[in-house]
Short mmCIF file of C-alpha atoms and ligand atoms in Angstrom, two decimals:
data_model
loop_
_atom_site.label_atom_id
_atom_site.label_comp_id
_atom_site.label_asym_id
_atom_site.label_seq_id
_atom_site.Cartn_x
_atom_site.Cartn_y
_atom_site.Cartn_z
CA MET A 156 45.30 68.63 207.26
CA THR A 157 44.81 69.83 203.70
CA GLU A 158 47.92 70.48 201.58
CA VAL A 159 47.92 73.40 199.16
CA ALA A 160 49.23 73.46 195.55
CA ASP A 161 48.90 75.84 192.59
CA VAL A 162 48.03 73.11 190.11
CA VAL A 163 47.43 69.39 190.61
CA VAL A 164 47.76 67.14 187.57
CA VAL A 165 45.95 63.84 187.89
CA GLY A 166 47.86 61.20 185.92
CA GLY A 167 51.57 60.86 185.15
CA GLY A 168 51.26 59.69 181.55
CA ILE A 169 52.72 61.71 178.69
CA ALA A 170 49.92 64.32 178.78
CA GLY A 171 50.29 64.88 182.52
CA LEU A 172 54.08 65.10 182.41
CA ILE A 173 54.05 67.56 179.51
CA THR A 174 51.50 69.74 181.32
CA ALA A 175 53.66 69.70 184.46
CA ARG A 176 56.83 70.57 182.57
CA GLU A 177 55.24 73.46 180.71
CA LEU A 178 53.62 75.00 183.77
CA GLY A 179 56.80 74.59 185.79
CA ARG A 180 58.65 76.72 183.24
CA ASP A 181 56.24 79.56 184.06
CA GLY A 182 56.95 79.25 187.76
CA VAL A 183 53.67 77.53 188.57
CA GLY A 184 53.95 74.99 191.40
CA VAL A 185 52.70 71.63 190.10
CA THR A 186 51.96 68.38 191.89
CA VAL A 187 51.44 65.27 189.75
CA LEU A 188 49.43 62.45 191.30
CA GLU A 189 49.84 59.10 189.55
CA ALA A 190 47.94 56.01 190.68
CA ARG A 191 50.43 53.44 189.36
CA ASP A 192 53.86 52.67 190.76
CA ARG A 193 55.44 54.00 187.55
CA LEU A 194 55.13 56.97 185.22
CA GLY A 195 54.18 56.79 181.54
CA GLY A 196 50.64 55.42 181.73
CA ARG A 197 49.87 53.79 178.39
CA VAL A 198 53.51 53.95 177.34
CA TRP A 199 55.51 51.35 179.21
CA THR A 200 58.84 49.85 178.22
CA ASP A 201 59.35 46.64 180.17
CA ARG A 202 62.04 43.96 180.13
CA ARG A 203 60.39 40.80 178.85
CA LEU A 204 61.32 37.89 176.60
CA GLY A 205 64.96 39.02 176.91
CA ARG A 206 64.31 42.41 175.32
CA ASP A 207 62.97 45.85 176.16
CA LEU A 208 59.43 45.61 174.84
CA GLU A 209 56.70 48.23 174.58
CA MET A 210 53.58 47.03 176.32
CA GLY A 211 51.68 50.07 175.05
CA GLY A 212 52.40 52.98 172.72
CA THR A 213 55.41 52.41 170.48
CA TRP A 214 55.59 53.97 167.03
CA LEU A 215 56.01 57.61 166.18
CA HIS A 216 56.94 59.63 163.13
CA TRP A 217 58.20 63.00 161.94
CA VAL A 218 54.76 63.82 160.56
CA GLN A 219 53.58 63.85 164.18
CA PRO A 220 54.61 67.39 165.05
CA HIS A 221 54.30 67.40 168.81
CA VAL A 222 56.05 64.18 169.65
CA TRP A 223 58.71 64.79 167.04
CA ALA A 224 59.54 68.10 168.70
CA GLU A 225 60.17 66.09 171.88
CA VAL A 226 62.41 63.68 169.96
CA THR A 227 64.42 66.66 168.73
CA ARG A 228 64.42 68.47 172.05
CA TYR A 229 65.88 65.51 173.94
CA GLY A 230 67.98 64.10 171.10
CA LEU A 231 66.26 60.69 171.25
CA ALA A 232 67.44 58.10 168.75
CA VAL A 233 64.83 56.51 166.52
CA THR A 234 65.03 53.06 164.97
CA ARG A 235 62.86 50.59 163.08
CA ALA A 236 62.36 46.85 162.77
CA PRO A 237 64.02 45.08 159.84
CA ARG A 238 61.87 45.69 156.77
CA PRO A 239 59.80 42.58 156.05
CA GLU A 240 60.13 41.29 152.52
CA GLU A 241 57.73 38.42 152.99
CA ALA A 242 54.00 38.87 153.57
CA TYR A 243 51.15 36.46 154.27
CA TRP A 244 47.45 37.16 153.88
CA LEU A 245 44.23 35.29 153.36
CA ALA A 246 41.88 34.82 150.45
CA GLY A 247 38.98 33.06 152.11
CA ASP A 248 40.51 29.89 153.56
CA GLU A 249 43.62 30.04 151.41
CA VAL A 250 46.88 31.55 152.62
CA ARG A 251 48.59 33.79 150.09
CA ARG A 252 52.31 34.43 150.29
CA GLY A 253 54.00 37.35 148.57
CA THR A 254 55.93 40.51 149.24
CA LEU A 255 54.96 43.40 151.44
CA ASP A 256 54.83 45.59 148.35
CA GLY A 257 52.47 43.07 146.74
CA PHE A 258 50.19 43.25 149.76
CA MET A 259 50.22 47.05 149.65
CA GLU A 260 49.24 46.95 145.97
CA LEU A 261 46.41 44.58 146.83
CA ILE A 262 44.90 46.93 149.41
CA ASP A 263 45.62 50.14 147.51
CA PRO A 264 42.39 50.36 145.44
CA GLY A 265 40.21 49.69 148.50
CA MET A 266 42.14 52.18 150.60
CA ARG A 267 41.91 54.87 147.94
CA ARG A 268 38.18 54.45 147.46
CA LEU A 269 37.47 54.25 151.18
CA LEU A 270 39.47 57.39 151.91
CA SER A 271 38.74 59.40 148.78
CA GLU A 272 36.78 62.08 150.63
CA THR A 273 39.23 62.46 153.51
CA MET A 274 40.11 66.08 152.85
CA ARG A 275 36.48 66.99 152.23
CA TRP A 276 35.43 65.84 155.68
CA ILE A 277 38.60 66.63 157.61
CA PRO A 278 40.13 69.50 155.65
CA ARG A 279 41.98 70.67 158.77
CA PRO A 280 42.98 67.83 161.08
CA ASP A 281 43.86 70.47 163.68
CA ALA A 282 40.18 71.46 163.68
CA PRO A 283 38.64 67.99 163.23
CA VAL A 284 34.98 68.96 163.60
CA SER A 285 35.01 72.04 161.38
CA ALA A 286 33.58 70.61 158.13
CA PRO A 287 29.88 71.48 157.57
CA GLY A 288 27.72 68.34 157.55
CA LEU A 289 30.34 66.15 159.23
CA GLU A 290 27.62 64.74 161.53
CA SER A 291 26.11 62.85 158.60
CA VAL A 292 29.33 60.93 157.90
CA ASP A 293 30.16 60.51 161.59
CA GLY A 294 27.25 58.08 161.94
CA PHE A 295 28.97 55.46 159.77
CA SER A 296 31.09 52.68 161.14
CA LEU A 297 34.21 51.72 159.24
CA GLN A 298 32.52 48.39 158.55
CA ASP A 299 29.59 50.21 156.86
CA ARG A 300 31.93 51.96 154.47
CA LEU A 301 34.23 49.04 153.80
CA SER A 302 31.33 46.70 153.06
CA GLY A 303 29.92 49.28 150.65
CA LEU A 304 33.01 49.06 148.43
CA ASP A 305 32.11 45.64 147.01
CA LEU A 306 35.67 44.33 147.14
CA SER A 307 36.68 40.77 146.20
CA VAL A 308 36.99 38.36 149.14
CA GLU A 309 40.77 38.61 149.07
CA GLU A 310 40.86 42.40 148.87
CA TYR A 311 38.18 42.71 151.51
CA SER A 312 39.88 40.60 154.16
CA ALA A 313 43.25 42.23 153.43
CA ASN A 314 41.77 45.72 153.88
CA GLU A 315 39.78 44.62 156.89
CA ALA A 316 42.83 43.15 158.65
CA ALA A 317 44.86 46.28 157.96
CA TRP A 318 42.12 48.38 159.56
CA VAL A 319 41.70 46.05 162.54
CA GLY A 320 45.40 46.64 163.11
CA HIS A 321 44.77 50.39 163.14
CA PHE A 322 41.54 50.35 165.14
CA ASN A 323 42.29 47.61 167.67
CA ALA A 324 38.55 47.01 167.56
CA PRO A 325 35.84 45.22 165.60
CA LEU A 326 35.22 47.48 162.61
CA GLU A 327 31.48 47.70 163.24
CA ASP A 328 32.33 49.54 166.48
CA GLY A 329 34.81 51.99 164.97
CA ALA A 330 33.84 55.34 163.47
CA PHE A 331 34.62 55.91 159.80
CA THR A 332 35.68 59.44 160.77
CA SER A 333 38.52 58.03 162.88
CA ALA A 334 40.00 56.51 159.72
CA LEU A 335 39.54 59.87 157.99
CA ARG A 336 41.26 61.74 160.82
CA TRP A 337 44.35 59.54 160.69
CA THR A 338 44.57 59.93 156.94
CA ALA A 339 43.92 63.68 157.03
CA ALA A 340 46.86 64.01 159.40
CA THR A 341 49.04 62.74 156.55
CA ALA A 342 47.36 65.03 153.99
CA GLY A 343 45.29 62.21 152.50
CA SER A 344 48.09 59.67 151.94
CA TRP A 345 47.16 56.28 153.35
CA HIS A 346 50.69 54.98 152.72
CA LEU A 347 52.16 57.71 154.90
CA MET A 348 49.45 57.21 157.53
CA HIS A 349 50.38 53.55 157.62
CA GLU A 350 54.07 54.35 158.02
CA ALA A 351 53.38 57.03 160.65
CA SER A 352 51.44 54.63 162.82
CA ALA A 353 53.53 51.49 162.72
CA VAL A 354 57.18 51.69 161.72
CA PHE A 355 59.58 53.93 163.68
CA ARG A 356 60.16 53.67 167.40
CA LEU A 357 62.49 55.09 170.05
CA ALA A 358 65.74 53.12 170.16
CA ALA A 359 65.89 53.30 173.95
CA GLY A 360 62.15 52.78 174.32
CA THR A 361 59.35 55.13 175.30
CA ARG A 362 60.92 54.92 178.75
CA SER A 363 63.57 57.34 177.45
CA LEU A 364 60.88 59.88 176.54
CA VAL A 365 59.12 59.54 179.89
CA GLU A 366 62.39 59.92 181.79
CA ALA A 367 63.44 62.92 179.70
CA ILE A 368 60.21 64.81 180.37
CA ALA A 369 59.99 63.84 184.04
CA GLY A 370 63.64 64.83 184.52
CA ASP A 371 62.96 68.22 182.95
CA THR A 372 60.45 69.42 185.52
CA ASP A 373 60.64 70.48 189.16
CA ALA A 374 57.08 69.28 189.73
CA ASP A 375 56.36 67.25 192.83
CA ILE A 376 55.62 63.89 191.21
CA ARG A 377 54.01 61.22 193.36
CA THR A 378 53.37 57.67 192.21
CA ARG A 379 51.05 55.19 194.00
CA THR A 380 48.65 58.06 194.62
CA GLU A 381 45.18 57.44 193.25
CA VAL A 382 42.71 60.32 193.19
CA ARG A 383 39.23 59.27 194.27
CA ARG A 384 37.22 62.46 194.61
CA ILE A 385 37.33 66.06 193.46
CA GLU A 386 35.15 68.83 194.87
CA HIS A 387 35.41 72.12 193.03
CA ASP A 388 34.02 75.65 192.92
CA SER A 389 35.12 78.89 191.32
CA ALA A 390 37.88 79.41 193.93
CA GLY A 391 39.60 76.06 193.47
CA ALA A 392 39.30 72.34 194.10
CA VAL A 393 39.96 69.82 196.81
CA LEU A 394 41.23 66.41 195.74
CA THR A 395 40.96 63.36 197.96
CA THR A 396 43.20 60.37 197.37
CA THR A 397 42.31 56.74 198.03
CA ALA A 398 44.59 56.91 201.08
CA GLY A 399 42.44 59.77 202.39
CA ASP A 400 44.90 62.63 201.84
CA ARG A 401 43.48 65.96 200.74
CA ILE A 402 45.08 68.58 198.53
CA ARG A 403 43.65 71.99 197.71
CA ALA A 404 44.57 73.44 194.31
CA ARG A 405 43.80 76.55 192.30
CA ARG A 406 43.55 74.47 189.14
CA VAL A 407 43.28 70.74 188.41
CA VAL A 408 44.26 68.94 185.21
CA LEU A 409 42.57 65.60 184.61
CA THR A 410 44.30 63.28 182.14
CA LEU A 411 42.19 60.17 182.60
CA PRO A 412 41.33 58.16 179.48
CA GLN A 413 37.82 58.51 178.06
CA ASN A 414 36.69 55.14 179.43
CA LEU A 415 37.70 56.06 182.99
CA ILE A 416 36.96 59.72 183.46
CA GLY A 417 33.23 59.26 183.98
CA GLU A 418 33.88 56.96 186.95
CA LEU A 419 35.72 59.60 188.95
CA ASP A 420 33.70 61.12 191.77
CA VAL A 421 33.56 64.80 190.76
CA ASP A 422 31.31 67.28 192.56
CA PRO A 423 29.64 69.13 190.88
CA GLY A 424 29.64 66.43 188.23
CA LEU A 425 31.28 66.62 184.82
CA CYS A 426 29.21 67.80 181.85
CA ALA A 427 26.77 65.40 180.21
CA GLU A 428 28.92 64.94 177.09
CA LYS A 429 32.03 63.89 179.01
CA ARG A 430 29.98 61.42 181.03
CA ALA A 431 28.13 60.05 178.02
CA ALA A 432 31.35 59.45 176.04
CA SER A 433 32.86 57.66 179.01
CA LYS A 434 29.79 55.50 179.49
CA GLU A 435 29.60 54.56 175.81
CA LYS A 436 33.32 53.64 175.86
CA THR A 437 35.78 53.92 173.00
CA ALA A 438 35.69 51.42 170.15
CA SER A 439 39.17 50.12 170.94
CA LYS A 440 39.11 46.96 173.03
CA GLY A 441 41.83 44.89 171.48
CA VAL A 442 45.04 43.22 172.45
CA LYS A 443 48.75 43.53 171.70
CA VAL A 444 50.81 40.38 172.08
CA TRP A 445 54.58 39.86 172.02
CA ILE A 446 55.69 36.43 170.79
CA ARG A 447 59.19 34.93 170.91
CA VAL A 448 59.75 32.26 168.29
CA ARG A 449 62.74 30.06 167.55
CA GLY A 450 65.11 31.51 164.93
CA PRO A 451 66.56 32.25 162.64
CA ILE A 452 63.59 33.42 160.58
CA GLU A 453 63.23 36.02 157.84
CA PRO A 454 61.36 39.23 158.72
CA PHE A 455 57.72 38.90 157.70
CA PHE A 456 54.32 40.59 157.93
CA ALA A 457 50.99 38.75 158.15
CA TYR A 458 47.36 39.86 157.92
CA SER A 459 44.30 37.65 158.45
CA SER A 460 40.86 39.16 159.08
CA ALA A 461 38.70 40.50 161.89
CA ALA A 462 37.27 37.03 162.49
CA HIS A 463 40.64 35.76 163.74
CA PRO A 464 41.85 36.34 167.30
CA LEU A 465 45.06 37.84 165.92
CA SER A 466 44.56 39.91 162.77
CA VAL A 467 48.07 41.26 162.26
CA ALA A 468 51.51 39.90 163.14
CA ARG A 469 55.02 40.86 162.21
CA THR A 470 58.66 40.53 163.21
CA GLU A 471 59.85 43.42 165.35
CA PHE A 472 63.22 41.98 166.53
CA VAL A 473 65.17 39.43 164.55
CA GLY A 474 68.11 37.68 166.27
CA ASP A 475 70.36 34.76 165.36
CA ASP A 476 68.57 32.19 167.50
CA ASP A 477 65.18 33.75 167.97
CA ALA A 478 62.85 36.48 166.76
CA VAL A 479 60.18 38.51 168.54
CA LEU A 480 56.89 39.18 166.80
CA VAL A 481 54.34 41.82 167.68
CA SER A 482 50.70 41.00 167.03
CA PHE A 483 47.30 42.65 167.43
CA GLY A 484 43.74 41.37 167.73
CA ALA A 485 40.41 43.20 167.74
CA ASP A 486 39.06 41.93 171.06
CA ALA A 487 41.03 41.30 174.25
CA ARG A 488 38.38 38.87 175.45
CA ARG A 489 39.14 36.50 172.58
CA ILE A 490 42.82 35.91 173.33
CA SER A 491 45.05 36.43 176.33
CA PRO A 492 48.57 37.76 175.76
CA HIS A 493 49.73 35.20 178.33
CA ASP A 494 48.21 32.10 176.71
CA ALA A 495 50.99 30.54 174.61
CA ASP A 496 48.76 27.73 173.29
CA ALA A 497 46.09 30.13 172.07
CA VAL A 498 48.73 32.32 170.42
CA ARG A 499 50.35 29.26 168.81
CA ALA A 500 46.95 28.27 167.39
CA ALA A 501 46.26 31.80 166.17
CA LEU A 502 49.57 31.99 164.29
CA ARG A 503 48.84 28.71 162.52
CA VAL A 504 46.30 30.49 160.34
CA TRP A 505 49.30 31.78 158.36
CA ARG A 506 52.15 29.41 159.06
CA ASP A 507 52.73 26.18 160.98
CA ASP A 508 56.53 26.35 160.90
CA LEU A 509 56.86 28.86 163.76
CA ASP A 510 58.02 27.42 167.08
CA VAL A 511 56.46 29.66 169.74
CA LEU A 512 58.72 29.79 172.81
CA GLU A 513 57.14 32.46 175.02
CA VAL A 514 54.41 35.09 174.88
CA THR A 515 53.66 38.21 176.88
CA GLY A 516 51.71 41.46 176.89
CA HIS A 517 49.55 43.60 179.09
CA ASP A 518 45.76 43.48 179.29
CA TRP A 519 44.99 47.20 179.05
CA MET A 520 41.24 46.52 178.97
CA ALA A 521 41.42 44.93 182.42
CA ASP A 522 43.83 47.55 183.76
CA PRO A 523 41.91 49.72 186.26
CA TYR A 524 43.94 52.79 185.24
CA SER A 525 43.32 52.63 181.50
CA ARG A 526 40.37 50.33 180.57
CA GLU A 527 41.16 50.97 176.91
CA THR A 528 44.08 50.71 174.51
CA TRP A 529 44.36 53.71 172.18
CA LEU A 530 41.43 55.97 171.41
CA MET A 531 39.31 55.06 168.42
CA HIS A 532 35.90 56.66 168.45
CA ARG A 533 32.60 54.92 168.00
CA PRO A 534 30.24 56.42 165.41
CA HIS A 535 28.96 59.90 166.45
CA GLN A 536 31.48 60.37 169.27
CA LEU A 537 33.69 62.80 167.36
CA THR A 538 30.94 65.26 166.53
CA ARG A 539 28.92 64.79 169.71
CA TYR A 540 31.66 64.86 172.31
CA LEU A 541 35.15 66.00 171.35
CA THR A 542 34.57 69.74 171.73
CA ALA A 543 32.97 69.24 175.14
CA GLN A 544 35.68 66.79 176.21
CA GLN A 545 38.32 69.47 175.63
CA ARG A 546 36.35 72.24 177.39
CA PRO A 547 37.43 73.29 180.90
CA GLU A 548 34.80 73.17 183.64
CA GLY A 549 35.48 75.93 186.15
CA VAL A 550 38.91 75.21 187.59
CA LEU A 551 39.10 71.74 185.99
CA HIS A 552 41.04 71.26 182.74
CA PHE A 553 41.24 68.19 180.52
CA ALA A 554 44.38 66.91 178.86
CA GLY A 555 44.99 63.47 177.38
CA SER A 556 45.58 62.00 173.97
CA ASP A 557 41.94 60.95 173.77
CA TYR A 558 41.01 64.64 173.61
CA ALA A 559 43.62 65.79 171.08
CA ASP A 560 42.87 67.40 167.73
CA ILE A 561 45.40 66.00 165.28
CA TRP A 562 46.82 62.63 166.33
CA ALA A 563 44.23 61.74 168.95
CA GLY A 564 44.98 58.32 170.41
CA PHE A 565 48.71 58.65 169.73
CA ILE A 566 51.63 59.74 171.90
CA ASP A 567 51.64 62.86 169.74
CA GLY A 568 48.10 63.68 170.85
CA ALA A 569 49.10 63.36 174.49
CA VAL A 570 51.87 65.93 173.97
CA GLU A 571 49.53 68.23 172.00
CA SER A 572 46.90 68.12 174.74
CA GLY A 573 49.44 68.87 177.49
CA LEU A 574 50.67 71.93 175.60
CA ARG A 575 47.10 73.13 175.05
CA VAL A 576 46.08 72.78 178.68
CA ALA A 577 49.26 74.39 180.00
CA ARG A 578 48.45 77.38 177.78
CA GLU A 579 44.85 77.50 179.02
CA ILE A 580 45.99 77.51 182.65
CA ARG A 581 48.82 79.97 182.08
CA THR A 582 46.32 82.39 180.60
CA GLY A 583 43.81 81.82 183.37
CA LEU A 584 46.35 82.24 186.17
CA GLY A 585 47.78 85.35 184.54
CA THR A 586 51.28 83.92 184.20
CA ALA A 587 51.43 84.31 180.42
CA HIS A 588 54.59 85.90 179.15
C1 FAD B 231 48.66 48.57 173.33
C2 FAD B 231 48.82 50.01 172.95
C3 FAD B 231 49.51 50.33 171.78
C4 FAD B 231 49.66 51.66 171.41
N1 FAD B 231 50.40 51.97 170.30
C5 FAD B 231 50.70 53.26 170.02
C6 FAD B 231 51.67 53.58 169.03
O1 FAD B 231 52.29 52.69 168.44
N2 FAD B 231 51.92 54.90 168.79
C7 FAD B 231 51.30 55.89 169.49
O2 FAD B 231 51.59 57.07 169.24
N3 FAD B 231 50.39 55.61 170.45
C8 FAD B 231 50.11 54.32 170.74
N4 FAD B 231 49.27 54.02 171.77
C9 FAD B 231 48.54 55.11 172.43
C10 FAD B 231 49.38 55.93 173.40
O3 FAD B 231 50.15 55.08 174.21
C11 FAD B 231 48.43 56.77 174.26
O4 FAD B 231 47.54 57.50 173.44
C12 FAD B 231 49.15 57.78 175.15
O5 FAD B 231 50.25 57.20 175.80
C13 FAD B 231 48.14 58.32 176.16
O6 FAD B 231 48.77 59.24 177.03
P1 FAD B 231 47.88 60.05 178.07
O7 FAD B 231 48.81 60.75 178.97
O8 FAD B 231 46.85 60.81 177.35
O9 FAD B 231 47.05 58.92 178.87
P2 FAD B 231 47.60 57.77 179.84
O10 FAD B 231 48.92 57.30 179.39
O11 FAD B 231 46.52 56.77 179.95
O12 FAD B 231 47.81 58.54 181.22
C14 FAD B 231 46.80 58.67 182.18
C15 FAD B 231 47.43 58.42 183.53
O13 FAD B 231 46.47 58.61 184.56
C16 FAD B 231 46.69 57.63 185.56
N5 FAD B 231 45.45 57.50 186.33
C17 FAD B 231 44.29 56.93 185.95
N6 FAD B 231 43.36 57.06 186.92
C18 FAD B 231 43.96 57.75 187.94
C19 FAD B 231 43.51 58.22 189.21
N7 FAD B 231 42.26 58.03 189.63
N8 FAD B 231 44.41 58.88 190.00
C20 FAD B 231 45.68 59.11 189.58
N9 FAD B 231 46.15 58.69 188.37
C21 FAD B 231 45.29 58.03 187.57
C22 FAD B 231 47.04 56.40 184.77
O14 FAD B 231 47.70 55.44 185.54
C23 FAD B 231 47.95 56.98 183.68
O15 FAD B 231 49.30 56.99 184.06
C24 FAD B 231 49.10 52.70 172.20
C25 FAD B 231 48.43 52.38 173.37
C26 FAD B 231 48.29 51.05 173.75
C27 FAD B 231 47.60 50.74 175.03
#
């Protein structure tokens, strides 16, 4: 027997939950089908190493308008890690030790030159492909542009490591325009961009955001329900789950990440641009590792370079007897978040006085329901695909942070996209008021 629903949302991450909440307010019956046994998707607060740790998305900021509205709406408390005074970085084979402010001064000239034309190319981050001639710049990788600055070895590796932290990818894979988009979202200030992407987090974890949104909708939310196939025509769509259940819907919202969406069996098939982007994959393919070390230690920040398995590390929790560091590397294949020996060796590039007790993380690249970390485009993907990725196809609509305008790849982008798609559907179903 085939069930019937007004709207089916595929995916119970932030984008899917926001879409469901918004449509529910208009009286639209929504069913959310989530493949995993939990909601949240790429945000996931889990109890590990004796603390509530974020396996995925973590930091947010008041310059991120959509997610901050959620923080305000639900009264969620925001906190930050202790500010690191000490910083480590590399100059060739030598380790330099200084202050975080000293490191910021070191990278400032490179950052300014790299990003000097931000507002020329992305004058309106809410309309990221509107600048005439953007295609010409979209062909550059970040590596192309960084190498062209002729920085000293020390400045180069410091800038490179900072960007590997942002891109979660080798810089030759990442589009220069992605760096411009992030910076345009903070009106050209790289300092603010840096703060927006890596400092403040929810005190009770992203779990508190997921629970607040899910608890604020009457949608029929089903976990452990993977969608395998979608057949659609102008009258509606029929979804088939892996278990063989069928649901007919007037509208469907797909929230699958870019790397996955092309693998879904959709008939008639998705447009060429959506499929091509999915096949090419995002640039991001890195790793996030949580590391518990013996304490007490002073809060610190460390940057190496793209050549190292871990390019960035810093203290996120500092206790009396231990501390927990968060670290990122450009390529998940080069280091496992579960390999304590490899992590120990990677940290030694900066300091050999850290006693690594335990490590953990989640391999998002191997996860069948994400296959990516956070969206960073490859060269050309912004101008070739974004507009088509956002475009509805008949009764199918597309939400997801990967397809957002302003903070694409962030939790904010997931919220933005859910609001956009709910509006599209509301208009189409004639429920607008
Ligand atoms: C390691 C890491 C660190 C990050 N750090 C930050 C950060 O600090 N700040 C920030 O703002 N963002 C960060 N992000 C990005 C942020 O988490 C994501 O952009 C955002 O959560 C994506 O939400 P979404 O709803 O668009 O997609 P997703 O969360 O990926 O949701 C898609 C959902 O669809 C489900 N699904 C997939 N296939 C199927 C199927 N066939 N049937 C049914 N369900 C399916 C998935 O299980 C998932 O729940 C990070 C991400 C990662 C991985």
